[in-house]
Coordinates of C-alpha atoms in Angstrom, one line a residue:
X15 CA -2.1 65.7 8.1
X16 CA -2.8 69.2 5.9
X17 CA 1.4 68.9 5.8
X18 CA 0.9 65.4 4.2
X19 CA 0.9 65.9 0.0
X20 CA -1.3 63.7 -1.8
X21 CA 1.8 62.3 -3.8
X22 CA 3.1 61.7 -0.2
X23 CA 0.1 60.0 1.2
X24 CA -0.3 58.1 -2.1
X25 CA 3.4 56.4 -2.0
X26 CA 2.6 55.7 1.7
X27 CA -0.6 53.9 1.1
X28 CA 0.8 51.9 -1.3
X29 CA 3.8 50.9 0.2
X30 CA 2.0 49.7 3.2
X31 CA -0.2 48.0 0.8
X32 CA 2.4 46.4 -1.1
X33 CA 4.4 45.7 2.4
X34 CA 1.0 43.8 3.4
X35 CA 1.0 41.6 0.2
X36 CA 4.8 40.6 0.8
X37 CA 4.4 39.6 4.3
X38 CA 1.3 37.2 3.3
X39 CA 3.0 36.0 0.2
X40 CA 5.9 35.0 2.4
X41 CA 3.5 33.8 4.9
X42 CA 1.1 31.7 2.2
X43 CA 4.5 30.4 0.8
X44 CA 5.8 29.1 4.1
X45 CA 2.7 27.8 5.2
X46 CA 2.1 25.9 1.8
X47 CA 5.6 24.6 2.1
X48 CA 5.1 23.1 5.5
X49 CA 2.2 21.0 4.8
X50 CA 3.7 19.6 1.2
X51 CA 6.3 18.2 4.3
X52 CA 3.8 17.4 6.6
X53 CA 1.8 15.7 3.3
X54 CA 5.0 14.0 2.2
X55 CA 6.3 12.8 5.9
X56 CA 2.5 11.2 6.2
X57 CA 2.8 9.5 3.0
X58 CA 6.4 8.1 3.8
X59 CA 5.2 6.8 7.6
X60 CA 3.0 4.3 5.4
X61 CA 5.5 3.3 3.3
X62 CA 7.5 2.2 7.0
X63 CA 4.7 1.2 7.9
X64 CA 4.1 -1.2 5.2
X65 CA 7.4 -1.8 5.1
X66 CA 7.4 -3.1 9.0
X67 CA 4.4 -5.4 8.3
X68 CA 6.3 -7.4 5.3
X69 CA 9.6 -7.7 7.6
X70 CA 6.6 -9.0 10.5
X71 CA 5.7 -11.6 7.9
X72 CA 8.9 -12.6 6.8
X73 CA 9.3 -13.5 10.4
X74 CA 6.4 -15.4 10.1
X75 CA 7.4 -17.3 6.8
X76 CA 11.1 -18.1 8.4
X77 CA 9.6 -19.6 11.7
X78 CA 6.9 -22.2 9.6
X79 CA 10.4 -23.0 7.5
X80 CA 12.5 -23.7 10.8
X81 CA 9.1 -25.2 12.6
X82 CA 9.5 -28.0 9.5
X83 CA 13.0 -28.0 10.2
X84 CA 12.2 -28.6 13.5
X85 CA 9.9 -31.2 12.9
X86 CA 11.6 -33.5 10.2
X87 CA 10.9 -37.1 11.0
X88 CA 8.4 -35.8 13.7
X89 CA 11.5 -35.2 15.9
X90 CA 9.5 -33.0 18.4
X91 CA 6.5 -35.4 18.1
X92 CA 9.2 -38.0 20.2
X93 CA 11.3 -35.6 22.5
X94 CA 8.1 -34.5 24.0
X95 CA 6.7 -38.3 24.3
X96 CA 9.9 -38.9 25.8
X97 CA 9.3 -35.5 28.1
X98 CA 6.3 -37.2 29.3
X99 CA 8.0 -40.8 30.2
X100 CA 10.4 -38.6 32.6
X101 CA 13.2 -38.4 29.9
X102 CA 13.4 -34.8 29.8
X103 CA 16.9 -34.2 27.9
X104 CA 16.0 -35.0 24.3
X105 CA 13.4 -32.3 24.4
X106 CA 15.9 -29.9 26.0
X107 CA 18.8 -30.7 23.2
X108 CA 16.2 -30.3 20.8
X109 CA 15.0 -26.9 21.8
X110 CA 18.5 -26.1 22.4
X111 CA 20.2 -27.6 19.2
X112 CA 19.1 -24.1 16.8
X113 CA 20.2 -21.7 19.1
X114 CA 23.7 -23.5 19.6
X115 CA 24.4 -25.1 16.1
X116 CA 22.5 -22.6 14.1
X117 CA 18.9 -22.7 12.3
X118 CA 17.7 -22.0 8.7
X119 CA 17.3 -17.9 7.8
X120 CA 19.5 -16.9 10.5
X121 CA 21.2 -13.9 8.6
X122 CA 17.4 -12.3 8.5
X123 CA 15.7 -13.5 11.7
X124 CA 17.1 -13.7 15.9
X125 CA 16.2 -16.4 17.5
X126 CA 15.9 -15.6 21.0
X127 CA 14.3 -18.9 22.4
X128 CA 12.0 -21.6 22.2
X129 CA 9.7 -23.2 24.3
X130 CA 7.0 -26.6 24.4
X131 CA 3.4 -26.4 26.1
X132 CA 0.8 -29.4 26.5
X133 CA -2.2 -29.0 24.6
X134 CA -3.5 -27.1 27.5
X135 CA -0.9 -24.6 27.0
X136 CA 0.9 -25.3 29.9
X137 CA 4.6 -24.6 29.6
X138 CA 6.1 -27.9 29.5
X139 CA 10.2 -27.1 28.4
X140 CA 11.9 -24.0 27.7
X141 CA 15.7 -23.6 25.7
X142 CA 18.4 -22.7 28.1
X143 CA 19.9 -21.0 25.6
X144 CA 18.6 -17.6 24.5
X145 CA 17.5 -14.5 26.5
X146 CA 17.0 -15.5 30.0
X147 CA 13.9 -13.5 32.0
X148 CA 11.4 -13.6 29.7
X149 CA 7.5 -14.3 31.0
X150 CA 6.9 -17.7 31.8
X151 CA 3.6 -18.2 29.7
X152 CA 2.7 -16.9 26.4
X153 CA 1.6 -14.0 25.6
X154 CA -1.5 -12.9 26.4
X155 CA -3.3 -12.1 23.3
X156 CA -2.0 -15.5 21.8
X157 CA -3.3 -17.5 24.7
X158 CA -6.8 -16.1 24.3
X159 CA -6.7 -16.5 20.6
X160 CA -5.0 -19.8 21.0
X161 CA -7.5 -21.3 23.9
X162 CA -10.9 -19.9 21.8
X163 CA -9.9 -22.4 18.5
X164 CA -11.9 -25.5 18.1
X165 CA -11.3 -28.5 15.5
X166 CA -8.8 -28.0 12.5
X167 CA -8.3 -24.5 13.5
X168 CA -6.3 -25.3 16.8
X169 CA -3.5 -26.7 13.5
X170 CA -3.0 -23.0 12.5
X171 CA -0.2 -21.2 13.4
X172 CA -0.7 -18.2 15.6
X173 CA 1.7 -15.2 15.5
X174 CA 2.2 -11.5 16.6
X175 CA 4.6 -8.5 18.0
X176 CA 4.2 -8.0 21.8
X177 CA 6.4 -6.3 24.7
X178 CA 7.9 -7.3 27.9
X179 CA 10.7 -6.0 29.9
X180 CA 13.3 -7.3 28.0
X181 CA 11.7 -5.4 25.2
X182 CA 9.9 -6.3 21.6
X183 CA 9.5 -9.8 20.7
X184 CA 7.7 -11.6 17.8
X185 CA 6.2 -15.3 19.0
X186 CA 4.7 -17.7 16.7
X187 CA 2.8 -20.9 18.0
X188 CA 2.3 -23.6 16.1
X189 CA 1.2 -27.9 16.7
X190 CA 3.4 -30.5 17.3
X191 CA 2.2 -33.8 15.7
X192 CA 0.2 -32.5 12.9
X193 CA -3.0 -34.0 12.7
X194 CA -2.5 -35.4 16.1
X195 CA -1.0 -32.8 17.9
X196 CA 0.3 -33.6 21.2
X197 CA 1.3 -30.0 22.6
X198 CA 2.9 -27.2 21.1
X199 CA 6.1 -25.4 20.1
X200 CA 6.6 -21.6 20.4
X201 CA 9.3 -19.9 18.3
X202 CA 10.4 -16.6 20.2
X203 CA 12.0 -13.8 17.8
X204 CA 14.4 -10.9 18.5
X205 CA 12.4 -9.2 15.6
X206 CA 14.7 -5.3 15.6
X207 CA 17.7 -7.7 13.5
X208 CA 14.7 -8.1 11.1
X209 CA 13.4 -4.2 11.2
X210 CA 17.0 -3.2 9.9
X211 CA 15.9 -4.8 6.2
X212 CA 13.0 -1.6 6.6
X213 CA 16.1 0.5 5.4
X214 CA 16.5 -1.8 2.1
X215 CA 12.8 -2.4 1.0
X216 CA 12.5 2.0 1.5
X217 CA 15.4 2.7 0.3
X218 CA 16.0 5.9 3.0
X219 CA 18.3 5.9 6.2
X220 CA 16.4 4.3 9.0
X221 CA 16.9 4.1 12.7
X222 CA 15.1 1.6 14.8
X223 CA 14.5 2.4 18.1
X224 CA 12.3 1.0 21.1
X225 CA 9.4 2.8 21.8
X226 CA 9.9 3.3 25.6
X227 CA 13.1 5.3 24.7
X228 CA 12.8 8.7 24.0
X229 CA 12.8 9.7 20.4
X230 CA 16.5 11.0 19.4
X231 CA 16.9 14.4 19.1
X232 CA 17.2 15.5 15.4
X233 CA 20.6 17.1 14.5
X234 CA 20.9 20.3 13.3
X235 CA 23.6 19.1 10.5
X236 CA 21.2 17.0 9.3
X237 CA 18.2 19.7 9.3
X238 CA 20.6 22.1 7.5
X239 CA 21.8 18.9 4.6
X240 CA 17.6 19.1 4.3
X241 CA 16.7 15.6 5.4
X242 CA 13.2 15.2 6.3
X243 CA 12.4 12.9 9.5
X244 CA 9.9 10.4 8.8
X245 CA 8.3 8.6 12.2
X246 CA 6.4 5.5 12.3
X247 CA 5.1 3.7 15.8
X248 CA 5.2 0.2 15.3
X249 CA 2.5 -1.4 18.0
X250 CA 2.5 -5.0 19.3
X251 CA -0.5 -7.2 18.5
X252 CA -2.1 -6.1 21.8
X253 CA -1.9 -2.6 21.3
X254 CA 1.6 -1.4 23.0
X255 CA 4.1 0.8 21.4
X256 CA 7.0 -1.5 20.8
X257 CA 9.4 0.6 18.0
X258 CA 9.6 3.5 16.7
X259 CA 11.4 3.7 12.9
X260 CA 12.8 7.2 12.2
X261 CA 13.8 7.2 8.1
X262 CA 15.5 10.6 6.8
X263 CA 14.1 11.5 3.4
X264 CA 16.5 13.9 1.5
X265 CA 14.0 17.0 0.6
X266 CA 17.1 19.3 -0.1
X267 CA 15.9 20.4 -3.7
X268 CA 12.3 20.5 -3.1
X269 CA 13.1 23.0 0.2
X270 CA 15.7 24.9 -2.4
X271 CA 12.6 25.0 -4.9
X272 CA 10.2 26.9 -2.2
X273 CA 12.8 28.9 -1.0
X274 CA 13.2 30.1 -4.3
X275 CA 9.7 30.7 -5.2
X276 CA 9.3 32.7 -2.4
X277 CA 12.2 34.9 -2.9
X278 CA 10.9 35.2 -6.5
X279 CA 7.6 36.1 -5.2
X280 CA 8.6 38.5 -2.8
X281 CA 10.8 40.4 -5.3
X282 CA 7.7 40.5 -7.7
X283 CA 5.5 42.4 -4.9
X284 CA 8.3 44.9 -4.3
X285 CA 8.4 45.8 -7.8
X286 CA 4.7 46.0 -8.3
X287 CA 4.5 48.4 -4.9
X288 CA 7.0 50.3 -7.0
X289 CA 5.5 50.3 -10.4
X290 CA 2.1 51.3 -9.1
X291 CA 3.7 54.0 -6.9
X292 CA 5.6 55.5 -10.3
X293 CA 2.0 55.4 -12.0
X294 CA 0.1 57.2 -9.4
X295 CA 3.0 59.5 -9.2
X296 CA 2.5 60.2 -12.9
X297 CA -1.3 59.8 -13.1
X298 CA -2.8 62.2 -10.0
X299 CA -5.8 63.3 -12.0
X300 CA -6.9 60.3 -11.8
X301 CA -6.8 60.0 -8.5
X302 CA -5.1 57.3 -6.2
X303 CA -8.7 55.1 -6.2
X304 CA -9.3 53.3 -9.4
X305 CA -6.1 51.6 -9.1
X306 CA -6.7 50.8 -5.8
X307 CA -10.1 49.9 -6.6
X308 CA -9.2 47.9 -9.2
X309 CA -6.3 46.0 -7.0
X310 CA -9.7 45.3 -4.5
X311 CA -11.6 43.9 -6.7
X312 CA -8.4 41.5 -8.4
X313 CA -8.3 39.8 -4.7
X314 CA -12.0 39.5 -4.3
X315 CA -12.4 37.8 -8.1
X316 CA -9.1 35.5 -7.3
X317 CA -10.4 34.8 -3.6
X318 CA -13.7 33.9 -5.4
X319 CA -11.8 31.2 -7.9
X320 CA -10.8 32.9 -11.0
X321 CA -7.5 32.2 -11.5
X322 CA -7.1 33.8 -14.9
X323 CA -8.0 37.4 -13.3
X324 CA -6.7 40.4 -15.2
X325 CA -7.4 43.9 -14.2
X326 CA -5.5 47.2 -15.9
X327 CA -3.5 47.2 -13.4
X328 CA -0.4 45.5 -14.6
X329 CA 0.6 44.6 -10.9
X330 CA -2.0 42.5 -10.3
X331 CA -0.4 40.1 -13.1
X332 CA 1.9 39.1 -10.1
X333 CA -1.1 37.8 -8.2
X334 CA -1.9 35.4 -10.5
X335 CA 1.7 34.4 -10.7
X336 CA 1.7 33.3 -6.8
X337 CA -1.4 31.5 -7.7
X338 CA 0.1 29.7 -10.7
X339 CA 3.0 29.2 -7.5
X340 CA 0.1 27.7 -5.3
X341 CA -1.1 25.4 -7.7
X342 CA 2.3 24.1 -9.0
X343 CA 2.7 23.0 -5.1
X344 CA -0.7 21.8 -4.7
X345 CA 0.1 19.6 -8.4
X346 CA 3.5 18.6 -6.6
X347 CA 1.6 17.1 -3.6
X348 CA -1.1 15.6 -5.8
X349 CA 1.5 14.1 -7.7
X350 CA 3.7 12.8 -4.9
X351 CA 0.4 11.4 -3.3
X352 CA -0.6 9.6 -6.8
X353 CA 2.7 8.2 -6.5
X354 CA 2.1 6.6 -3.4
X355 CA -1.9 5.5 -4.3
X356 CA 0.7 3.2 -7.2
X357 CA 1.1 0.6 -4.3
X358 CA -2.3 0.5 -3.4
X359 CA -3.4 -3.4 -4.4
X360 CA -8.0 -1.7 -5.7
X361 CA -8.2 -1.0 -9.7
X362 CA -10.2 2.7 -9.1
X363 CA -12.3 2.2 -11.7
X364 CA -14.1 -1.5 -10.5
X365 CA -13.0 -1.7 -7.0
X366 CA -11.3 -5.3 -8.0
X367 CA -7.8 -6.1 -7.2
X368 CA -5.3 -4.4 -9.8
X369 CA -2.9 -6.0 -11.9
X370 CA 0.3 -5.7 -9.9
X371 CA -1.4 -7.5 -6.9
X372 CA -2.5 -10.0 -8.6
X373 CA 0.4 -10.8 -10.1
X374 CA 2.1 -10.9 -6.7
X375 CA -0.5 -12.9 -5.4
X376 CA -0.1 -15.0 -8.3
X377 CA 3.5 -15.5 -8.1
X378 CA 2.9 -16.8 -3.8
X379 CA 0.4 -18.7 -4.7
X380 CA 2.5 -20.8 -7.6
X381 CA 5.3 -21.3 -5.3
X382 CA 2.6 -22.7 -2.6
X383 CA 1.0 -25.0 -4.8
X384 CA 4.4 -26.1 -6.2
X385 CA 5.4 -27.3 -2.4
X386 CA 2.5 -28.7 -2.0
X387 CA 2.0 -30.2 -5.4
X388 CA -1.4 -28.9 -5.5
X389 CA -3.5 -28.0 -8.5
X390 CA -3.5 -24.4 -9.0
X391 CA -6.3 -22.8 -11.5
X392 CA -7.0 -19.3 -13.6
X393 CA -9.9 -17.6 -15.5
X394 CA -8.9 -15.2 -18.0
X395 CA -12.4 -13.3 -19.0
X396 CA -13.2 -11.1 -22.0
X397 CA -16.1 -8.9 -22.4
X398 CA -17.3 -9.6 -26.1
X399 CA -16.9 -7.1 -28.7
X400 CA -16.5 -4.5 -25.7
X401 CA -15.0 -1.9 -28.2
X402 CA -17.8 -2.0 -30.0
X403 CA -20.1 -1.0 -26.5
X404 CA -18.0 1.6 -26.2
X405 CA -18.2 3.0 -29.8
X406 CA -22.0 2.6 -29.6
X407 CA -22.7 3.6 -25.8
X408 CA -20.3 6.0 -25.1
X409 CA -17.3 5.5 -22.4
X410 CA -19.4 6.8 -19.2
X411 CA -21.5 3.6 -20.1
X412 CA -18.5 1.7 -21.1
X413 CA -17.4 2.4 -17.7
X414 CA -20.5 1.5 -15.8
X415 CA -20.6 -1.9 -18.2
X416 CA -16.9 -2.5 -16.2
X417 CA -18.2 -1.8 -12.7
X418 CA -21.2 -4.3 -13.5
X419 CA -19.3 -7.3 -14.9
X420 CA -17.0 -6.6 -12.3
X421 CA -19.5 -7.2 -9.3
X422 CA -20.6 -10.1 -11.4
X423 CA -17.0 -11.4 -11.4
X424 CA -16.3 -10.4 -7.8
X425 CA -19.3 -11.9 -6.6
X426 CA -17.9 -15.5 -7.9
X427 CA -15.0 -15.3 -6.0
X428 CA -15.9 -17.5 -2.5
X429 CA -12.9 -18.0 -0.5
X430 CA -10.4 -15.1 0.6
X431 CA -7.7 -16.7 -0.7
X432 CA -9.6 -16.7 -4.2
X433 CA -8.7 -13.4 -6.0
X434 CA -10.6 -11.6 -8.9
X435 CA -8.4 -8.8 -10.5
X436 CA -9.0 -6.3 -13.7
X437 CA -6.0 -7.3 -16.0
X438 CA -6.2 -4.3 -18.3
X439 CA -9.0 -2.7 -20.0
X440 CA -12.3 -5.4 -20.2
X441 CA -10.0 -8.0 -19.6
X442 CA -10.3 -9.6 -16.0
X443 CA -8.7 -12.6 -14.3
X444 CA -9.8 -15.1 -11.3
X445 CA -7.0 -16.8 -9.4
X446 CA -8.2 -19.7 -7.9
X447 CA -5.8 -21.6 -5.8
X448 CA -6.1 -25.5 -4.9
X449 CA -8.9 -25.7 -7.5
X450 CA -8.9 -28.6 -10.5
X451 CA -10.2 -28.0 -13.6
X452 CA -13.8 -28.8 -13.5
X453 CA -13.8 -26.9 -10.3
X454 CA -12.5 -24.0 -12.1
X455 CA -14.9 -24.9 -15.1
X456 CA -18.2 -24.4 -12.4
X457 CA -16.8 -21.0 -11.2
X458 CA -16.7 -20.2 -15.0
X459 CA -20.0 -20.9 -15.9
X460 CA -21.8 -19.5 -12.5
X461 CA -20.4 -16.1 -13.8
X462 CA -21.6 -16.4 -17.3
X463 CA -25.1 -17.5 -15.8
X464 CA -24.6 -14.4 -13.4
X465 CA -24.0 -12.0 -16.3
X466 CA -26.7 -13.4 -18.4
X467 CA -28.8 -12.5 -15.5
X468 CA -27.4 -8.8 -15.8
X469 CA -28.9 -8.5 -19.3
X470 CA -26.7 -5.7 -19.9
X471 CA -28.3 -4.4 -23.4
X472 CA -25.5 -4.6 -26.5
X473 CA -27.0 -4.4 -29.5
X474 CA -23.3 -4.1 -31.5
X475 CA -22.4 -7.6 -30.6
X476 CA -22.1 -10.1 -33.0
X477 CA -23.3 -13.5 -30.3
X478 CA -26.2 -11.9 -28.3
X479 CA -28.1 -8.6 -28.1
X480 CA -26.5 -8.4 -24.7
X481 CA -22.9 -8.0 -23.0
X482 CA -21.2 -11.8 -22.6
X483 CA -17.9 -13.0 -21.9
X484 CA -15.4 -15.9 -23.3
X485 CA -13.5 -17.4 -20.5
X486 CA -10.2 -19.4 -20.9
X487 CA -9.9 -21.7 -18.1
X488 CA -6.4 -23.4 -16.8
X489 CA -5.4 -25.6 -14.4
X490 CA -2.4 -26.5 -13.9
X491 CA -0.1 -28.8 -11.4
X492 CA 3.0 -26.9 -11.0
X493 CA 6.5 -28.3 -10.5
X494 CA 8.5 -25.0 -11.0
X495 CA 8.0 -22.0 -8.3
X496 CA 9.6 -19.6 -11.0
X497 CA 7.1 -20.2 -13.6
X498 CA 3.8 -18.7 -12.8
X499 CA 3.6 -17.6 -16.4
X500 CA 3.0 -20.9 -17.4
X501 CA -1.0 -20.8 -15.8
X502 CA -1.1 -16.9 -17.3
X503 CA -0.4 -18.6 -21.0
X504 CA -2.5 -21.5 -20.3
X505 CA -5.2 -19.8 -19.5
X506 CA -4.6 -17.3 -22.5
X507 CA -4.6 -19.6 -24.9
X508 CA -7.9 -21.1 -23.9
X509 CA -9.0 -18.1 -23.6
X510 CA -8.1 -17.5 -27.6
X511 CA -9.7 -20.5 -28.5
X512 CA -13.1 -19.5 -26.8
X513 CA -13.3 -16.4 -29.2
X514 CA -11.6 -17.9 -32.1
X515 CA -14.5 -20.7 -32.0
X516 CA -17.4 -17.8 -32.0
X517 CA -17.1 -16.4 -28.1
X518 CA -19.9 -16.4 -25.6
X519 CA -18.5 -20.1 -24.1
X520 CA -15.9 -21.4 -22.0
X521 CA -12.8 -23.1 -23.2
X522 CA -10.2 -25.3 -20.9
X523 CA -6.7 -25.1 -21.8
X524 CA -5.2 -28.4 -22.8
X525 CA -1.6 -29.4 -23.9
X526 CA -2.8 -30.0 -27.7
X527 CA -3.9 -26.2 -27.6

């Protein structure tokens, strides 16, 4: 040690130093970089995964349409009265007849067989054609949830995903007779044809898979082309694994990116070991320890939060250039998660349904009423004069005026197939399906008689010292599925007329509007 110089000892501390910040930028960067994957594989499962469940109930959809196929002129209603008077082939060329000659949907859904209980769910029939081997009896979960409905209910279709040993399978049970049902039908789907339209609605390569095979071994070509494997476990209704979907999400130029960045980084800390070396070099009355001090108390101030630190040391300058690096990945994963909170159906602000849902909703609900020739009716609600609250109050309360009339407006809703949305700003709408006008007219004025009750104090308005609404109400018959605009505009234009005629009241939409 006496051999050692000071200029000798100096350089050495700081190169260990400066080696020790290179190894834990490197180490920081990879770390960092493996969980904005880990963050961005999560958030891509759920896209499968929501993906899977509108596949699940297209399956659904496609069996009711080849059920009513099925069931024109209440075919099955007869094959199975003559099952019961010992004339057993009608039924059998009945269940056999889609899986021969064809059936409705058949380039999205596999039918793999059908079969015909009593109405004590005993299995009466079942299609020679199809797979053979399958249980004899349905499947568990269905039975239970089949054999514990009472009344109107045991009319309702019941359908899920379970497993056997011939593998995955969707069933969906549903009456035959209608109203007087006299047994039932099950319709037995091969649902992987199905899973393949996962790839479409993601848009990524997809490989479908059943669960009870192990997962396929990721190729090293593809880990070196930087595609990310994305994993999702599809269960059955009961709880088994039944698929597993593996997508490959191309993350080439975001791995390139943090590559990069750690090079970059990397390179930096070399040259500030170097620079501070050369300065110490230069500077030996003052000592090796202020810098070194001053490098000490850099990490403590940025471990502490202050991003912006600055210390004389022109080094340190680097350190808050990895942490401008951090938060540039951190952004990245915000942003890639904010992207993915886009298909989430809640407004954040009042908790209602958003806009895109309910025009979705809107749009199924159209086409549903337009089949069934049913009336199909819409409130479109204004806050009065709410610019004015919020010039007055201030946006926090503007905000908190929202949330309140919101609650108001979701408490009006009744049925879960009712929906109550925020349209955009104070505007809200209430989707109200198989509902006439004066039924639509009494939802309209519970709420105002609901805000009233609020009293939420608005002394800028030009109708009352408190917040109100004008509602436009619409109800409409469609015979169109493609133009759900038409209730949007009805409702609109009453809604118009309730503030052109003073606001604070309810106006319906009529064709002389």
């Amino acid at each position: 040690m006496r051999r050692l110089s000071i200029t000798a000892a100096t350089t050495l501390a700081v190169a260990l130093i400066g080696t020790l910040f290179v190894l834990l930028a490197w180490a920081a960067g990879s770390y960092f970089r493996d969980a904005a994957l880990h963050s961005q594989a999560e958030g891509l499962s759920r896209i499968i995964e929501v993906a899977s469940n509108q596949v699940l109930q297209r399956i659904q959809q496609q069996g009711l349409d080849l059920h009513a196929a099925l069931n024109k002129d209440d075919n099955l209603s007869a094959a199975l009265q003559h099952y019961r008077q010992g004339n057993r082939q009608a039924l059998q060329a009945l269940l056999d007849d889609p899986l021969l000659n064809g059936y409705p949907g058949a380039d999205e859904i596999k039918l793999a067989g059908l079969r015909i209980y009593d109405l004590e769910l005993n299995l009466l029939q079942s299609s020679s054609s199809g797979i053979n081997g399958l249980p004899p009896q349905l499947p568990g979960f269905i039975a239970r949830r089949a054999a514990q409905r009472k009344g109107i209910e045991r009319l309702k279709a019941i359908g899920g995903l379970w497993v056997s040993a011939q593998g995955p399978f969707y069933s969906l049970l549903l009456p035959v007779g209608g109203l007087k049902s006299s047994g039932y039908i099950e319709l037995i789907f091969d649902p992987a044809h199905s899973l393949a339209r996962v790839e479409k609605i993601t848009g990524m390569p997809l490989s479908v898979t059943l669960a009870a095979e192990p997962p396929p071994a990721i190729q090293q070509r593809e880990a070196s082309q930087g595609l990310l494997p994305v994993e999702y476990l599809l269960y059955s209704d009961d709880g088994q694994p039944a698929y597993r979907l593996i997508g490959m999400e191309d993350v080439s130029n975001f791995q390139q990116d943090m590559h990069t960045n750690q090079l970059i980084t990397t390179l930096a800390f070399i040259a500030i070991t170097f620079i501070i070396l050369l300065l110490l070099l230069l500077m030996l009355n003052r000592g090796i320890f202020l810098p070194l001090k001053a490098l000490l108390q850099g990490i403590d101030r940025y471990r502490g939060g202050e991003l912006d630190t600055r210390i004389r040391a022109s080094g340190l300058r680097e350190l808050f250039t990895l942490g401008e690096t951090f938060n540039n990945m951190i952004e990245q994963i915000r942003h890639d998660m904010d992207e993915l909170e886009r298909f989430s159906n809640r407004d954040g602000l009042t908790g209602l349904s958003n806009r895109r849902y309910f025009e979705q909703r809107l749009q199924e609900e159209w086409s549903l009423s337009t089949r069934q020739q049913r009336p199909i009716a819409l409130l479109f609600i204004d806050i009065d004069y709410f610019k004015r609250y919020n010039d007055h109050y201030g946006h926090l309360r503007g905000d908190d005026c929202l949330r309140r009339v919101a609650a108001a407006i979701g408490h009006a809703v009744k049925r879960d197939i009712d929906v109550a949305a925020r349209y955009g700003g104070e505007e809200f709408v209430i989707l109200l399906p198989g509902t006439d006008a004066a039924g639509a007219e009494q939802v309209a004025r519970e709420l105002q008689t609901a805000i009233r009750h609020l009293h939420i104090e608005h002394r800028n308005s030009n109708v009352e010292p408190f917040v109100t609404l004008s509602i436009g109400v619409a109800s409409l018959t469609p015979h169109f599925p493609d133009k759900a605009e038409q209730l949007l505009q009805a409702a609109d234009s009453a809604l118009y007329q309730a503030k052109h005629h003073g606001r604070n009241r309810i106006d319906k939409y009529s064709a002389g509007h």
